[in-house]
Coordinates of C-alpha atoms and ligand atoms in Angstrom, one line a residue:
X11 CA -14.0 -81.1 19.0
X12 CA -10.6 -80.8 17.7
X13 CA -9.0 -77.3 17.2
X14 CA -6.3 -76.7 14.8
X15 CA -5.2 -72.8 15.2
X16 CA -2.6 -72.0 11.9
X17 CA 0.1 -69.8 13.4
X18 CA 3.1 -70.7 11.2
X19 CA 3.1 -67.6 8.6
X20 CA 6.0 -65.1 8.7
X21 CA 3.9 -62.1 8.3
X22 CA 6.1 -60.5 6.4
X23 CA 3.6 -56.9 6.3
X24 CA 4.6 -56.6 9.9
X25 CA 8.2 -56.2 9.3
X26 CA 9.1 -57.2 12.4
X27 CA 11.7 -60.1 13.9
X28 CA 8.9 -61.0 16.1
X29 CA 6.7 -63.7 14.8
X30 CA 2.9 -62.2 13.9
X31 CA 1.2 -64.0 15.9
X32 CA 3.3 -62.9 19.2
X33 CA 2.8 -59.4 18.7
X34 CA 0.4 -57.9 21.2
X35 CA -3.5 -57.0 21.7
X36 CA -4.5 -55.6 24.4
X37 CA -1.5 -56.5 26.3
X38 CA -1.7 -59.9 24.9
X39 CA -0.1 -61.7 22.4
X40 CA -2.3 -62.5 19.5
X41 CA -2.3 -65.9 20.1
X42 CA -3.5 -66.1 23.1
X43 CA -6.6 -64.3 22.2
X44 CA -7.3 -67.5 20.1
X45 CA -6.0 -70.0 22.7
X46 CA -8.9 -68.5 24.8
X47 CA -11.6 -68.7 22.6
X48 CA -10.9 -72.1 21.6
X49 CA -10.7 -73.3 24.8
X50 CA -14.2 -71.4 26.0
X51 CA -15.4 -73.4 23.1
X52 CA -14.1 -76.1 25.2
X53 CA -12.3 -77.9 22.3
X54 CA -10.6 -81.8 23.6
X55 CA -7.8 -81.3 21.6
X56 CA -5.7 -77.7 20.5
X57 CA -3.3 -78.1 18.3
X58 CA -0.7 -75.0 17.2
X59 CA 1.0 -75.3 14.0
X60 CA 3.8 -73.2 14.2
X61 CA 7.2 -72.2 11.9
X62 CA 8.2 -69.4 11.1
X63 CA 10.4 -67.6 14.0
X64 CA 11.2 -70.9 15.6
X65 CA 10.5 -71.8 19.0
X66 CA 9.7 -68.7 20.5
X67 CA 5.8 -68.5 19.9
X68 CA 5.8 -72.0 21.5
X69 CA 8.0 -70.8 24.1
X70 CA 5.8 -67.7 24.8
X71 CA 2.7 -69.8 25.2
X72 CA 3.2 -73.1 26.3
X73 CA 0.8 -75.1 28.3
X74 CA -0.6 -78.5 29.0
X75 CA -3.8 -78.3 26.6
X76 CA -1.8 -77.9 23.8
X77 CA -0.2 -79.9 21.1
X78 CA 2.3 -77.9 19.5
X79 CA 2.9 -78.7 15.5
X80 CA 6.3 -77.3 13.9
X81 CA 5.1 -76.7 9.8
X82 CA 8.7 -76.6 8.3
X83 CA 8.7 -75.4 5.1
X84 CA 5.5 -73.6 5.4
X85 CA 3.7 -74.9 1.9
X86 CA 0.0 -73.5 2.3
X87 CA -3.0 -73.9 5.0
X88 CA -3.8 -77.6 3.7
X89 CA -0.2 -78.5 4.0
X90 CA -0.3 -76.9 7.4
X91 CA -3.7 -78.9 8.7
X92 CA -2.0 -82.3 7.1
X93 CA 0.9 -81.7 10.0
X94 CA -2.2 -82.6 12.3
X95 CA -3.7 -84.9 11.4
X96 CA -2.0 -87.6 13.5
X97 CA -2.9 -85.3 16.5
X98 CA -6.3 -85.5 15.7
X99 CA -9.2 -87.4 17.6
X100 CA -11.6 -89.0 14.8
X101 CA -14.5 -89.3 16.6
X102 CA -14.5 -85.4 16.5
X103 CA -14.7 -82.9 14.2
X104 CA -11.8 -80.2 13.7
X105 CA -12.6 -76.5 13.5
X106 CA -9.9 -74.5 11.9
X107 CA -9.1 -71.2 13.8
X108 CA -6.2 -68.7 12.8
X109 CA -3.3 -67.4 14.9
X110 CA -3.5 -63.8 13.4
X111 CA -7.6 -63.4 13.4
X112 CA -8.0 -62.5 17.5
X113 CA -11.7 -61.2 17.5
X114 CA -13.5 -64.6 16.6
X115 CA -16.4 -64.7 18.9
X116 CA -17.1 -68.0 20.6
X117 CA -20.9 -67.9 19.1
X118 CA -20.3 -67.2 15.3
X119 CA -18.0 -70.4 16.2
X120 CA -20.4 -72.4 18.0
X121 CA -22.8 -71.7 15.2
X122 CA -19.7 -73.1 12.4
X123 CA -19.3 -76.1 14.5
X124 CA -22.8 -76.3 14.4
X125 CA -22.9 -77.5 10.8
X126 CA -20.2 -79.5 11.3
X127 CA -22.9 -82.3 11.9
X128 CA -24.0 -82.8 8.5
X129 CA -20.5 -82.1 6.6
X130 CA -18.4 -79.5 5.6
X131 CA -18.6 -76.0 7.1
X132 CA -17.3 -72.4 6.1
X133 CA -17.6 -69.6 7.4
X134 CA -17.8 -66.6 5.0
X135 CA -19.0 -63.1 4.6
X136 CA -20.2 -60.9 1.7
X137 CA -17.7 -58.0 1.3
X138 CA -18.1 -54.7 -0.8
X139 CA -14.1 -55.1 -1.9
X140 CA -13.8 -58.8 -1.4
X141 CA -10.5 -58.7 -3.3
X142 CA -7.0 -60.6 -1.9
X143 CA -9.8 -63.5 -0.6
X144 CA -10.8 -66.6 -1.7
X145 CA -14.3 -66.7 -3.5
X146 CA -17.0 -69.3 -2.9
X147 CA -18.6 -69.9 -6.1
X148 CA -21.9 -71.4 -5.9
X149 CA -24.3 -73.0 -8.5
X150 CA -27.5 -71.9 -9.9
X151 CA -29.5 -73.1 -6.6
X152 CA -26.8 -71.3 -4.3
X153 CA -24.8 -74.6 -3.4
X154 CA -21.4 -74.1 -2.5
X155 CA -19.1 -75.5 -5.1
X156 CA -15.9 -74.5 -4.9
X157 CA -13.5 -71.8 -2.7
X158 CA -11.3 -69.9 -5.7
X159 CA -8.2 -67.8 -4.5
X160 CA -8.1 -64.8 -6.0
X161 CA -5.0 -64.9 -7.8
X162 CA -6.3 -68.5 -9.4
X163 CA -9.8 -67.0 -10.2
X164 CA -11.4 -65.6 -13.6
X165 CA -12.7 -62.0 -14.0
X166 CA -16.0 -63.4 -13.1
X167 CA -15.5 -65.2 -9.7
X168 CA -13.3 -62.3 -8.8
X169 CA -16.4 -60.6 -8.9
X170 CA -17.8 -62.8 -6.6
X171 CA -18.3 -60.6 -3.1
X172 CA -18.7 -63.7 -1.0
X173 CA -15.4 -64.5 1.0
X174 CA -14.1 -67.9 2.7
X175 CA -13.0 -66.1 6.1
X176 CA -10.8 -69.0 6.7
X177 CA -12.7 -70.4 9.5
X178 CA -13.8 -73.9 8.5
X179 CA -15.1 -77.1 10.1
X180 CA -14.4 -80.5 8.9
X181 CA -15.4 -84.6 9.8
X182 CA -11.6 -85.5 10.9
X183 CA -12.3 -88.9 8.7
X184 CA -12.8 -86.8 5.4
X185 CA -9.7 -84.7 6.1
X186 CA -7.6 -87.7 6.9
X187 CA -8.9 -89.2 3.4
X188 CA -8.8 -85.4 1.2
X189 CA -5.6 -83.7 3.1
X190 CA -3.1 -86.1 1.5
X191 CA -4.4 -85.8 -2.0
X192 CA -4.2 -82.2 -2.4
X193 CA -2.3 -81.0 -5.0
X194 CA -0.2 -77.5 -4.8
X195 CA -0.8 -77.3 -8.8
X196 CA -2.2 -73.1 -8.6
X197 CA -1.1 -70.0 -9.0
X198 CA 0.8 -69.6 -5.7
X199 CA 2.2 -73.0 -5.5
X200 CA 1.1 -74.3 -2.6
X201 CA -1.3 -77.1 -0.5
X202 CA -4.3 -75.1 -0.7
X203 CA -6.7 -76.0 2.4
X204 CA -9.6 -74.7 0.7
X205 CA -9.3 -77.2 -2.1
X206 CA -10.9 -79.7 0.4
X207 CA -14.1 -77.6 -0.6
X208 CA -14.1 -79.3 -4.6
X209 CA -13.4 -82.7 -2.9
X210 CA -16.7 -82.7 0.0
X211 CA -18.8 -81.6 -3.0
X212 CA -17.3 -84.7 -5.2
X213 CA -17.7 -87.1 -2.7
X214 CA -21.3 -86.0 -2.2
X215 CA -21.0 -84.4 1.3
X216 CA -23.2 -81.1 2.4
X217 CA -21.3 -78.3 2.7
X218 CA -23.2 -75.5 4.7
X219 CA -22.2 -71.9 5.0
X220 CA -22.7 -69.4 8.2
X221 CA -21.2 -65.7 8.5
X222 CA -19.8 -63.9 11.8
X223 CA -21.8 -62.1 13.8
X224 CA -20.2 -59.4 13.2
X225 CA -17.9 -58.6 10.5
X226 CA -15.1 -57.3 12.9
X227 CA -14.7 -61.2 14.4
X228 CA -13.2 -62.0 11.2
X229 CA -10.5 -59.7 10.6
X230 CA -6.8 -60.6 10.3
X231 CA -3.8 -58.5 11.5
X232 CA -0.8 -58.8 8.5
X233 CA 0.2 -55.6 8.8
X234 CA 0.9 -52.6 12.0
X235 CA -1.9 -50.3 10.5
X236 CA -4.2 -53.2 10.8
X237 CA -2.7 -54.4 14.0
X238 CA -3.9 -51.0 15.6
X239 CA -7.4 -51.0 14.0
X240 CA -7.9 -53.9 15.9
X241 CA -6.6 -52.7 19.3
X242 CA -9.3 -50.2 18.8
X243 CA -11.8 -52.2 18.3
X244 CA -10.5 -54.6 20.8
X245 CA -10.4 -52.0 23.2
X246 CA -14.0 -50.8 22.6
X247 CA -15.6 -53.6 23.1
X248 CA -13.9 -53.7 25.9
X249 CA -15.1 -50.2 26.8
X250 CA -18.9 -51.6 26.3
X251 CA -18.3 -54.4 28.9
X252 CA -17.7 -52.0 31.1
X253 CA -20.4 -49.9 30.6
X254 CA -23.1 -52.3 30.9
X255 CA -21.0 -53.3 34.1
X256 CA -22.2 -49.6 34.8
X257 CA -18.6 -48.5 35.1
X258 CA -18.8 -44.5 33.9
X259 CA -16.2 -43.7 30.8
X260 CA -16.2 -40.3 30.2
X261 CA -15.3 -41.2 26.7
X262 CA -15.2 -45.1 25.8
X263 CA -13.1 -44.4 23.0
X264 CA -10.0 -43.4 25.3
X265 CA -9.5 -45.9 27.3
X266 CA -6.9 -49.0 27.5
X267 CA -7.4 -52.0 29.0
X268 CA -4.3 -54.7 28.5
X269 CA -5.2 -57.5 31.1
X270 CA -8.1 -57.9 33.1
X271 CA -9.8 -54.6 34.7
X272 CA -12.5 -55.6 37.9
X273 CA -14.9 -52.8 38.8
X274 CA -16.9 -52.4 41.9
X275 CA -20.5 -50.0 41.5
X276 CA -19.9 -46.4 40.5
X277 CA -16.9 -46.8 39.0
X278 CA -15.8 -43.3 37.2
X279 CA -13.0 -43.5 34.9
X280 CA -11.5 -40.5 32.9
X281 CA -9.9 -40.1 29.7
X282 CA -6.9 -41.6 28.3
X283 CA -6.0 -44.1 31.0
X284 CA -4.1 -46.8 30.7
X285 CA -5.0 -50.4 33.4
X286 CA -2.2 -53.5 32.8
X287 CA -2.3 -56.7 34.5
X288 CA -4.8 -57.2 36.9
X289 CA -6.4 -54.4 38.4
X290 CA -8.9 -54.2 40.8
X291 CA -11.2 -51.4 41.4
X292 CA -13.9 -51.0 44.7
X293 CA -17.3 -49.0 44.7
X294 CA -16.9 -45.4 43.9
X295 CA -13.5 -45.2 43.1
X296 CA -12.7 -42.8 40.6
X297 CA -10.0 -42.5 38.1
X298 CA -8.7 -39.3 36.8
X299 CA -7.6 -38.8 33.6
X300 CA -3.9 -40.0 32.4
X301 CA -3.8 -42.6 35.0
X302 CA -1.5 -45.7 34.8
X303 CA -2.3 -48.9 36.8
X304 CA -0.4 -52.1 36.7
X305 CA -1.6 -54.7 39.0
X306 CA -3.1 -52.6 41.9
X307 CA -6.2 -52.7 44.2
X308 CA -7.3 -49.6 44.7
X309 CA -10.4 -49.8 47.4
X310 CA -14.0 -48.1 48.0
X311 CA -14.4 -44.8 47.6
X312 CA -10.3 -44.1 46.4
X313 CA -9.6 -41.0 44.5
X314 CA -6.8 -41.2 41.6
X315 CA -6.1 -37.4 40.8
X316 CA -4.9 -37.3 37.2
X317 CA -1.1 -38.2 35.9
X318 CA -1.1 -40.8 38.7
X319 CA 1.1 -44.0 38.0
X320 CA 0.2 -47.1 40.5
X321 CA 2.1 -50.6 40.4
X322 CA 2.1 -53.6 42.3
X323 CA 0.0 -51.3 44.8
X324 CA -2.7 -51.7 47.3
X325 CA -4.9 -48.4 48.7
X326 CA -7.5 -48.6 51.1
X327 CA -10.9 -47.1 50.9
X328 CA -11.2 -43.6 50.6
X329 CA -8.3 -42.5 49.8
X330 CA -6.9 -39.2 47.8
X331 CA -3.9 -39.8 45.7
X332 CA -1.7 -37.5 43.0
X333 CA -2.4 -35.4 40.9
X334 CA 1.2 -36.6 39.7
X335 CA 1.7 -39.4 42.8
X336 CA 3.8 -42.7 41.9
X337 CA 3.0 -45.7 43.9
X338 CA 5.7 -47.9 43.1
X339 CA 5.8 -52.4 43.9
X340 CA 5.3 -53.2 47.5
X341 CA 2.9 -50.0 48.4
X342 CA 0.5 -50.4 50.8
X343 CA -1.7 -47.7 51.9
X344 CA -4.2 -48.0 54.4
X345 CA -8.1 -46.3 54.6
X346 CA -8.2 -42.3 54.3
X347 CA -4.3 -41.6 53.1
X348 CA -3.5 -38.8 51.3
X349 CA -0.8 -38.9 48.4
X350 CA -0.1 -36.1 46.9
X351 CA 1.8 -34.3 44.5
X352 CA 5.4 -35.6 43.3
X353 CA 5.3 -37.8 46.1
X354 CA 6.7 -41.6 45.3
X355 CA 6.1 -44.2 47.5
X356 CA 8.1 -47.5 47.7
X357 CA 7.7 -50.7 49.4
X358 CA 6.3 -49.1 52.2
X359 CA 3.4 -49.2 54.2
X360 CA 1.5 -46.7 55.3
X361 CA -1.5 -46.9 57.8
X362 CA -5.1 -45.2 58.3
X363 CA -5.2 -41.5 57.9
X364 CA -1.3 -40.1 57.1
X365 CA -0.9 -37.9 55.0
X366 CA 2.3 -37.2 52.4
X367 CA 0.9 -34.6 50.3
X368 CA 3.6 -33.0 48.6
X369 CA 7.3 -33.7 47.1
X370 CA 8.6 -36.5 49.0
X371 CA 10.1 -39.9 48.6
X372 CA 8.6 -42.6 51.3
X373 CA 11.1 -45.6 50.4
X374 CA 11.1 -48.9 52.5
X375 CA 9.2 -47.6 55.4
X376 CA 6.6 -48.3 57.5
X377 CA 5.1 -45.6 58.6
X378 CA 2.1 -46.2 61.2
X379 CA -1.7 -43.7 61.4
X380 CA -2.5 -40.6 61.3
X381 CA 1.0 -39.3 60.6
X382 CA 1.9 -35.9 58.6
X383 CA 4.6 -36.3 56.1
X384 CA 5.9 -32.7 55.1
X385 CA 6.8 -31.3 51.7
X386 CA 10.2 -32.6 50.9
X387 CA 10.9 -35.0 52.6
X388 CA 12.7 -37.8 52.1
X389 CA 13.5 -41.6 53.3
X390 CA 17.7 -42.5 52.7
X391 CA 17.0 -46.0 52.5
X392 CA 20.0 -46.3 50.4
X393 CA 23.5 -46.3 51.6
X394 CA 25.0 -47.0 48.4
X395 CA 25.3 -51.0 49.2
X396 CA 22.1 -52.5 51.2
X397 CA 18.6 -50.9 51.8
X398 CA 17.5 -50.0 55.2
X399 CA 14.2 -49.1 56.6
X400 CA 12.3 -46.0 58.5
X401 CA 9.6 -46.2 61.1
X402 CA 7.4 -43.5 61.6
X403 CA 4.8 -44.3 64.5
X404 CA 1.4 -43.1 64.8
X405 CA 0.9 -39.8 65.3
X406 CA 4.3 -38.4 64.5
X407 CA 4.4 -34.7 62.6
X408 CA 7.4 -34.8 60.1
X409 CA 8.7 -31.1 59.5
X410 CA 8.7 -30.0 56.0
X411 CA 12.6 -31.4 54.3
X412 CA 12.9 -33.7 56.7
X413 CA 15.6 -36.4 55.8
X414 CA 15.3 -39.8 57.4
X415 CA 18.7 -41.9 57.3
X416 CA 17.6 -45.0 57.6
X417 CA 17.6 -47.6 59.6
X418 CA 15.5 -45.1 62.0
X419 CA 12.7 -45.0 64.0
X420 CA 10.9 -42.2 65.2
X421 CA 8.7 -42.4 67.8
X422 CA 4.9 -42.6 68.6
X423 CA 3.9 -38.6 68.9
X424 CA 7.3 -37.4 68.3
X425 CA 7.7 -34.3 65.8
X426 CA 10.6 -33.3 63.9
X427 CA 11.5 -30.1 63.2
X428 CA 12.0 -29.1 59.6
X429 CA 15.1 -29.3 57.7
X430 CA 15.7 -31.9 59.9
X431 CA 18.5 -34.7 58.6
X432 CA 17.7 -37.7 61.5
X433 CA 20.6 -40.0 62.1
X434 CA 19.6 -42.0 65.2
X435 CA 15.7 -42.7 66.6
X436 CA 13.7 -39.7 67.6
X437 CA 11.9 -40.2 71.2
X438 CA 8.0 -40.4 71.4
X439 CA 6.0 -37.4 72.0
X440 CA 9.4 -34.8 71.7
X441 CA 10.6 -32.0 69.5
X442 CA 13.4 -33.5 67.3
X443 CA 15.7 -30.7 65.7
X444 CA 18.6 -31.1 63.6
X445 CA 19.0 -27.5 62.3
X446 CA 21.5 -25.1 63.3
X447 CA 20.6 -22.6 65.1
X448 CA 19.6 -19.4 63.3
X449 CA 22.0 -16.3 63.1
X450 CA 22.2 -12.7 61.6
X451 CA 25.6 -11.7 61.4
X452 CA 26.7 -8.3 61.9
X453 CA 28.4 -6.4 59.7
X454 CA 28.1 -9.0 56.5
X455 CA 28.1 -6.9 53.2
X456 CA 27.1 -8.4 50.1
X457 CA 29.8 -8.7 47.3
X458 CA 30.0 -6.0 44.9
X459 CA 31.2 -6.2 40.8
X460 CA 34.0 -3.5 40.5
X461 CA 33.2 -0.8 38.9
X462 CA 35.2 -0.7 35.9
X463 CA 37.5 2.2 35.7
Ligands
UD1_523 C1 -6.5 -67.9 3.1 C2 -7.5 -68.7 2.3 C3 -8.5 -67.7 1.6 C4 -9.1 -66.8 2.6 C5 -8.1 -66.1 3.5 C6 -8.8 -65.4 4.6 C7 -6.3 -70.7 1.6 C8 -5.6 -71.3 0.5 N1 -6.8 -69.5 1.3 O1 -5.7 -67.1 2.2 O2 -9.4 -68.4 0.9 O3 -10.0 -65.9 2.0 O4 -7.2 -67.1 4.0 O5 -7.8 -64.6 5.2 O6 -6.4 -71.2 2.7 N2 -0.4 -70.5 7.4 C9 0.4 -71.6 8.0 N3 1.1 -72.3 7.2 C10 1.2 -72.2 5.8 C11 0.4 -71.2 5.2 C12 -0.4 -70.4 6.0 O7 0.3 -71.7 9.2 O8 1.9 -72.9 5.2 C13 -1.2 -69.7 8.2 C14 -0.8 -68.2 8.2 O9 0.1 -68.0 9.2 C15 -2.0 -67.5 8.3 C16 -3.1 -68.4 7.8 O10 -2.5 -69.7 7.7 O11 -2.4 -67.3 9.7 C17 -3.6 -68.0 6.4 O12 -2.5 -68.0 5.5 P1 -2.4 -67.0 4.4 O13 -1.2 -67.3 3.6 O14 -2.5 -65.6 4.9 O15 -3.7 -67.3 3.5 P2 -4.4 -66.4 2.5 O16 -3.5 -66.3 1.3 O17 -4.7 -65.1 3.1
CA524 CA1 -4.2 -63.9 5.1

């Protein structure tokens, strides 16, 4: 089949320089939502028609499948499918999709494209306040005669509570014959797509009616209150994948998924997390609450204490990270490492079983197993020009505000002494100091205020 996806409207509601259909759900542009559906729907053809903002929603989501349409003026849907038409394959029908109505389910479509067979098909829906729609007036045996706009349409169709959703399918021949000869003589002065209705039912052609599976597939975004009710509703469904994945939510309704989110078995995820780009999570990991992953893989078993922020990260299996750890792009943890609190990690690896628990900045190192990273300390992988790196070997113990001025090494075993500030490599297996040694000094008397006379 052919798809034509109408994406040229301002979307004025939005008030926004950024064109409707770029703005984002779920991490996604709008668009894109309906790109995928169309093409699970496996349409031959996709063609965008597109306006208003210029090139920047083609720019945004260019790829081969698509043909991109520029509608310029922007006189009405009809005047918007007629840019097609030359785009079109005849042999197959063309289903009509829009750029700002994301939550179309491939099914309720399959079903429209279903009756696209016989003739003409809408999709529509029976709303308690169907105003600002078109109305499908029917006849006395409940044939389809006509879609009305609302602003064109007597008291009595506007009482109509049957809606044209948008979503039609057409025979390409009959909208290469009706597309030309619309007229734009109506209330809003413009190429009215729907007029093609009048036209199938003059020429004699069926025109058969099916309605969403749900109502929520067929709701539009025009405005930033209705742009968040469906990122709700985008996310909960979401939320309900995952739960029949057998991921645990402790409360589906607080959760935010903007890109793709893998789960292993026993999965637990607290409140109010937020997972972007891809993330990957093994068996048992579990997820406090107020977490931030961006494209991590977080293996079995991993603990994420809550206020944790991950990105561009990889940790092992069993793991314990944050409460409040950063693991920043290049991060790779090993099994059974311990993150802790305040402690940012950065383009660094770090093997099996060490341990940075509290306060310390691990930048550009590699540090090697079972090492103990004390409170405070610090990498200087920064001289002010280049970055340089630190190797900590297995088995080292790093004293509590240690600072590493890299590029150093310390040695397998080797322990440094707190306070340390390391200039040059530490030996394996030897007591590295860098403190002064410790003094009480006679006689010292603390300052006194004068007393005031
Ligand atoms: C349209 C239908 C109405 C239906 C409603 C459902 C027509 C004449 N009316 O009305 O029956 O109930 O949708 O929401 O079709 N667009 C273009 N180029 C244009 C005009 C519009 O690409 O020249 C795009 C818009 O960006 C938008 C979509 O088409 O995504 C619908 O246009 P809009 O003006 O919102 O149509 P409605 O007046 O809502
Ligand atoms: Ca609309």
């Amino acid at each position: 089949m052919n798809v034509v996806i109408l994406a040229a409207g301002q979307g004025k509601r939005m008030r926004s320089d950024l064109p409707k259909v770029l703005h984002r759900l779920g991490g996604r542009p709008l668009l894109a939502h309906v790109l995928d559906t169309a093409r699970e729907l496996g349409a031959g053809r996709i063609c965008v028609v597109y306006g208003h903002g210029g090139e920047a929603v083609r720019e945004a989501l260019d790829a081969d499948d698509l043909v991109w349409v520029r509608q310029e003026p922007q006189l009405g849907t009809g005047h918007a499918v007629l840019q097609t038409l030359t785009f079109l394959d005849a042999d197959a029908p063309t289903l009509v999709l829009y750029g700002d109505v994301p939550l179309i389910g491939a099914a309720t479509l399959s079903r429209l494209v279903g009756l696209a067979g016989s003739g003409l098909g809408i999709l529509t829906e029976d709303l308690e306040e169907p105003g600002g729609y078109g109305r499908i007036v029917r006849d006395e045996e409940g044939r389809v005669q006509r879609i009305v706009e609302e602003r064109d349409a007597s008291d009595e169709e506007r009482a109509l509570s049957e809606i044209n959703t948008g979503f039609m399918v057409a025979p390409t021949p009959a909208l290469l014959r009706w597309l030309p000869s619309l007229d734009n003589n109506n209330a809003q002065g413009e190429y009215y797509l729907t007029d093609i209705v009048g036209l199938a039912i003059d020429e004699g052609m069926p025109v058969a009616t099916t309605q969403p599976d749900a109502a929520w597939e067929v709701l539009g975004v025009n405005s930033k209150v209705q742009l968040a009710e469906l990122e709700r509703l985008h996310q909960y469904r979401n939320a309900l994948l995952l739960m029949e994945q057998g991921v645990t939510l402790l409360d589906p309704d607080r959760i935010d998924v903007r890109g793709e989110l893998d789960c292993g078995r026993d999965v637990t995820i607290d409140v109010s997390c937020v997972f972007e780009g891809r993330v990957v999570l093994g068996d048992g990991v579990e997820i406090g609450a107020h977490c931030v992953l961006k494209n991590a893989v977080v293996g079995a078993g991993t603990r994420i204490a809550p206020f944790s922020h991950i990105e561009d990260a990889e940790a092992g299996s069993g793991c314990v990270i944050g409460p409040y750890a950063r693991l920043r792009p290049g991060t790779k943890l090993g099994a059974d490492v311990h993150i802790g609190n305040f402690v940012e990690v950065k383009n660094s690896t770090v093997a099996d079983r060490s341990k940075a628990n509290h306060l310390a900045y691990v930048g550009d190192a590699t540090i090697g197993r079972n090492v103990n990273v004390g409170a405070g300390t610090i990498t200087c992988n920064y001289d002010g020009a280049s970055k340089h790196r630190t190797v900590i070997e297995d088995d080292v113990f790093i004293g509590s505000d240690t600072q590493l001025v890299a590029p150093v090494t310390v040695g397998r075993g080797a322990t440094l002494g707190a306070g340390t500030t390391l200039t040059a490599d530490a030996p394996p297996d030897k007591l590295t100091i860098s403190r002064a040694r410790q003094v009480t000094v006679p006689g010292w008397k603390r300052p006194a205020k004068k007393k005031p006379a």
